[in-house]
Amino acid sequence: MPTHRGAPETGQPRRHDDTPEDLGQVMGRIARTLQQEHGDVEATLSSITAAAVATVPGTDMASVSLVIHRHVHPHAATSQLARDIDALQSEFDQGPCLDALREEMTVRVPDLGAETRWPRFATEAHRRGAGSMLSFQLFTEGDNLGALNLYAELPGSFDAESESVGQIFASHAAIALSAARQESNLRSAMDRRDMIGQAKGILMERHRLTAPQAFELMVRASSHTNRKLFDIADELTSTGAMPTD
């Protein structure tokens, strides 16, 4: 089990050798690390949670929860316990990510053993070894939610300083995560464009079509088979055959 760390007496984040480190230096280092991930969302999330454990006073474990239509999807958990506790929110359909974070930017749970807002979730999380919890909203998009969750083994591990440092960190993390997601989506769009271009090339060579004619043929196949254009292109480039049903 990880060793519990209380809030540093100096009011500054601690390195692993327990010496004070300026928060600006911490955030600068984290920002440089995240920039190196180049659109890899999972790698970015792993960097976020690892840095959170090392940065926010009192933190033993961390995870990022992506909530999609009230289902919690744990990502980049720094321990199996953090991953399991996140999953409990989907199992019981209650918890900070599902309810409180829709209205609050930050939620602090001082003692999961005495928590009454989400009784089933809190009771089971406490039974599994979590004492306190601190959550920060990263983004909201309709029914979709992103949250940074920090956990400690002991009750009362998070104080106002933890919340203040964590909020600064979460703000940087939200920006980094948004940039990674946008870059990932851009790369996906480019990959799809390239795939469609390859499929067009196959049809142009095989049937002596122009580029617009090849694209129109794929659009018609998409309409007739009720499948997405990219799926048509993917099958054509993979098998060499145009889908017929």
Coordinates of C-alpha atoms in Angstrom, one line a residue:
M1 CA 0.0 0.0 0.0
P2 CA 1.3 3.5 -0.7
T3 CA 2.7 5.5 2.2
H4 CA 0.3 8.3 3.3
R5 CA 1.7 11.8 2.9
G6 CA 0.3 14.7 4.9
A7 CA 0.3 18.4 3.8
P8 CA 3.8 19.8 3.9
E9 CA 4.5 22.3 6.7
T10 CA 6.1 24.9 4.4
G11 CA 3.0 25.4 2.3
Q12 CA 4.8 24.2 -0.8
P13 CA 4.7 21.0 -2.9
R14 CA 7.3 18.4 -1.9
R15 CA 9.7 16.4 -4.0
H16 CA 10.2 12.7 -3.2
D17 CA 13.2 13.7 -1.1
D18 CA 10.8 15.9 1.0
T19 CA 12.4 19.2 0.1
P20 CA 10.2 22.2 -0.8
E21 CA 9.7 22.9 -4.5
D22 CA 8.2 26.1 -5.9
L23 CA 4.7 25.5 -7.4
G24 CA 5.6 27.4 -10.5
Q25 CA 8.5 25.1 -11.1
V26 CA 6.3 22.1 -10.6
M27 CA 3.7 23.3 -13.1
G28 CA 6.4 24.3 -15.6
R29 CA 7.9 20.8 -15.4
I30 CA 4.5 19.2 -15.7
A31 CA 3.6 21.4 -18.7
R32 CA 6.8 20.4 -20.5
T33 CA 6.2 16.7 -19.8
L34 CA 2.6 16.9 -21.2
Q35 CA 3.8 18.8 -24.3
Q36 CA 5.9 15.8 -25.1
E37 CA 3.0 13.5 -25.4
H38 CA 1.9 14.9 -28.8
G39 CA -1.8 14.1 -28.8
D40 CA -1.6 10.7 -27.0
V41 CA -4.6 11.1 -24.7
E42 CA -3.8 8.0 -22.6
A43 CA -0.2 9.1 -22.1
T44 CA -1.3 12.6 -21.2
L45 CA -3.7 11.2 -18.6
S46 CA -1.0 9.0 -17.1
S47 CA 1.3 12.0 -16.9
I48 CA -1.5 14.0 -15.2
T49 CA -2.3 11.4 -12.5
A50 CA 1.4 10.6 -11.8
A51 CA 2.2 14.3 -11.4
A52 CA -0.9 14.8 -9.2
V53 CA 0.3 12.2 -6.7
A54 CA 3.7 13.9 -6.5
T55 CA 2.3 17.4 -6.3
V56 CA -0.9 17.8 -4.4
P57 CA -0.4 17.5 -0.6
G58 CA -2.0 14.5 1.1
T59 CA -2.5 12.5 -2.2
D60 CA -1.8 8.7 -2.2
M61 CA -3.6 7.7 -5.4
A62 CA -5.1 9.5 -8.4
S63 CA -7.2 8.8 -11.5
V64 CA -9.0 10.6 -14.2
S65 CA -12.7 9.7 -14.7
L66 CA -14.4 10.3 -18.0
V67 CA -18.1 10.2 -17.4
I68 CA -20.2 9.4 -20.5
H69 CA -23.9 9.4 -20.0
R70 CA -23.6 8.6 -16.3
H71 CA -21.1 5.8 -16.9
V72 CA -17.7 6.3 -15.3
H73 CA -14.7 5.2 -17.3
P74 CA -11.5 5.2 -15.1
H75 CA -8.3 6.1 -16.9
A76 CA -4.7 6.3 -15.9
A77 CA -5.3 5.2 -12.3
T78 CA -2.1 5.1 -10.3
S79 CA -3.3 2.1 -8.4
Q80 CA -5.8 -0.7 -8.7
L81 CA -7.6 0.6 -5.7
A82 CA -8.2 4.0 -7.4
R83 CA -9.5 2.2 -10.5
D84 CA -11.8 0.1 -8.5
I85 CA -13.2 3.0 -6.5
D86 CA -13.9 4.9 -9.7
A87 CA -15.8 1.9 -11.1
L88 CA -18.0 1.8 -8.0
Q89 CA -19.7 5.1 -9.1
S90 CA -21.0 3.3 -12.2
E91 CA -22.0 0.3 -10.2
F92 CA -24.0 2.2 -7.7
D93 CA -25.0 5.1 -10.0
Q94 CA -23.8 7.6 -7.4
G95 CA -20.7 9.5 -6.4
P96 CA -18.9 12.8 -6.8
C97 CA -18.3 12.5 -10.5
L98 CA -21.9 11.7 -11.3
D99 CA -23.6 14.2 -9.2
A100 CA -21.7 16.9 -7.3
L101 CA -19.2 17.7 -10.0
R102 CA -22.0 18.7 -12.4
E103 CA -22.6 21.7 -10.2
E104 CA -19.3 22.3 -8.4
M105 CA -15.8 22.7 -9.7
T106 CA -14.3 21.0 -6.6
V107 CA -15.6 18.4 -4.2
R108 CA -13.8 17.5 -1.0
V109 CA -14.8 14.4 0.9
P110 CA -13.1 14.6 4.4
D111 CA -14.1 11.1 5.6
L112 CA -15.6 8.5 3.3
G113 CA -16.5 6.5 6.4
A114 CA -18.9 9.2 7.5
E115 CA -20.0 10.5 4.1
T116 CA -23.8 10.7 3.6
R117 CA -24.2 12.3 0.2
W118 CA -23.5 9.0 -1.6
P119 CA -24.0 6.4 1.1
R120 CA -23.5 3.2 -0.9
F121 CA -20.5 4.5 -2.8
A122 CA -18.9 6.0 0.2
T123 CA -19.4 2.9 2.4
E124 CA -17.9 0.6 -0.2
A125 CA -15.0 2.9 -1.0
H126 CA -14.2 3.2 2.7
R127 CA -14.4 -0.6 3.1
R128 CA -11.9 -1.0 0.3
G129 CA -9.3 1.3 2.0
A130 CA -10.0 4.9 0.9
G131 CA -10.2 7.4 3.7
S132 CA -10.7 10.7 2.0
M133 CA -11.2 12.1 -1.5
L134 CA -10.7 15.3 -3.5
S135 CA -12.2 15.7 -7.0
F136 CA -11.7 18.5 -9.6
Q137 CA -13.9 19.0 -12.6
L138 CA -11.8 19.0 -15.8
F139 CA -14.4 19.6 -18.4
T140 CA -18.2 19.3 -19.1
E141 CA -19.7 18.6 -22.5
G142 CA -23.4 17.9 -22.2
D143 CA -23.7 14.6 -20.4
N144 CA -20.0 14.0 -20.6
L145 CA -17.7 14.9 -17.8
G146 CA -14.0 14.7 -17.0
A147 CA -12.8 14.8 -13.4
L148 CA -9.4 14.4 -11.7
N149 CA -9.9 12.3 -8.6
L150 CA -7.4 12.3 -5.7
Y151 CA -7.5 9.7 -2.9
A152 CA -5.9 9.2 0.4
E153 CA -5.8 6.2 2.7
L154 CA -6.6 8.2 5.9
P155 CA -9.5 10.5 6.6
G156 CA -8.8 14.2 6.8
S157 CA -5.8 14.1 4.5
F158 CA -6.9 16.9 2.3
D159 CA -7.1 20.5 3.6
A160 CA -7.5 24.0 2.1
E161 CA -3.9 23.9 0.8
S162 CA -4.5 20.6 -0.9
E163 CA -7.6 22.1 -2.6
S164 CA -5.7 25.3 -3.6
V165 CA -2.7 23.5 -5.1
G166 CA -5.0 20.8 -6.7
Q167 CA -7.2 23.5 -8.3
I168 CA -4.2 25.1 -10.0
F169 CA -2.9 21.8 -11.1
A170 CA -6.4 20.7 -12.4
S171 CA -6.6 23.9 -14.5
H172 CA -3.3 23.1 -16.2
A173 CA -4.3 19.5 -16.6
A174 CA -7.7 20.4 -18.2
I175 CA -5.9 22.6 -20.8
A176 CA -3.4 19.8 -21.5
L177 CA -6.1 17.2 -21.8
S178 CA -8.2 19.4 -24.1
A179 CA -5.1 20.0 -26.4
A180 CA -4.3 16.3 -26.4
R181 CA -7.9 15.4 -27.3
Q182 CA -8.0 18.0 -30.1
E183 CA -4.8 16.7 -31.5
S184 CA -5.9 13.1 -31.3
N185 CA -9.2 14.0 -33.1
L186 CA -7.2 15.9 -35.8
R187 CA -5.0 12.9 -36.3
S188 CA -8.0 10.6 -36.5
A189 CA -9.6 12.9 -39.1
M190 CA -6.4 12.9 -41.1
D191 CA -6.2 9.1 -41.0
R192 CA -9.8 8.9 -42.2
R193 CA -9.1 11.3 -45.0
D194 CA -6.0 9.3 -46.1
M195 CA -8.1 6.1 -46.0
I196 CA -10.8 7.6 -48.2
G197 CA -8.1 8.8 -50.6
Q198 CA -6.6 5.3 -50.8
A199 CA -10.0 3.8 -51.5
K200 CA -10.7 6.4 -54.2
G201 CA -7.4 5.5 -55.8
I202 CA -8.3 1.8 -56.0
L203 CA -11.6 2.6 -57.7
M204 CA -10.0 5.1 -60.1
E205 CA -7.5 2.5 -61.2
R206 CA -9.8 -0.4 -61.3
H207 CA -12.7 1.3 -63.1
R208 CA -10.9 4.1 -64.8
L209 CA -12.9 6.7 -62.9
T210 CA -12.1 10.3 -62.1
A211 CA -11.6 11.3 -58.5
P212 CA -15.1 12.9 -58.2
Q213 CA -16.6 9.8 -59.8
A214 CA -14.8 7.4 -57.4
F215 CA -15.9 9.5 -54.4
E216 CA -19.6 9.5 -55.7
L217 CA -19.4 5.7 -56.1
M218 CA -18.3 5.4 -52.4
V219 CA -21.1 7.8 -51.3
R220 CA -23.7 5.7 -53.1
A221 CA -22.3 2.5 -51.5
S222 CA -22.5 4.1 -48.1
S223 CA -26.1 5.2 -48.7
H224 CA -27.2 1.8 -50.1
T225 CA -25.6 -0.2 -47.3
N226 CA -26.4 2.3 -44.5
R227 CA -22.8 2.3 -43.5
K228 CA -20.4 5.2 -42.8
L229 CA -18.2 6.4 -45.7
F230 CA -15.1 5.6 -43.7
D231 CA -16.2 2.0 -43.1
I232 CA -16.7 1.6 -46.8
A233 CA -13.2 2.9 -47.5
D234 CA -11.7 0.8 -44.8
E235 CA -13.2 -2.4 -46.2
L236 CA -12.3 -1.5 -49.7
T237 CA -8.6 -0.9 -48.8
S238 CA -8.5 -4.0 -46.6
T239 CA -10.2 -6.5 -48.8
G240 CA -10.2 -4.9 -52.3
A241 CA -13.9 -5.5 -52.5
M242 CA -16.7 -2.9 -52.5
P243 CA -19.4 -3.7 -49.9
T244 CA -22.7 -4.7 -51.4
D245 CA -24.9 -5.1 -48.3

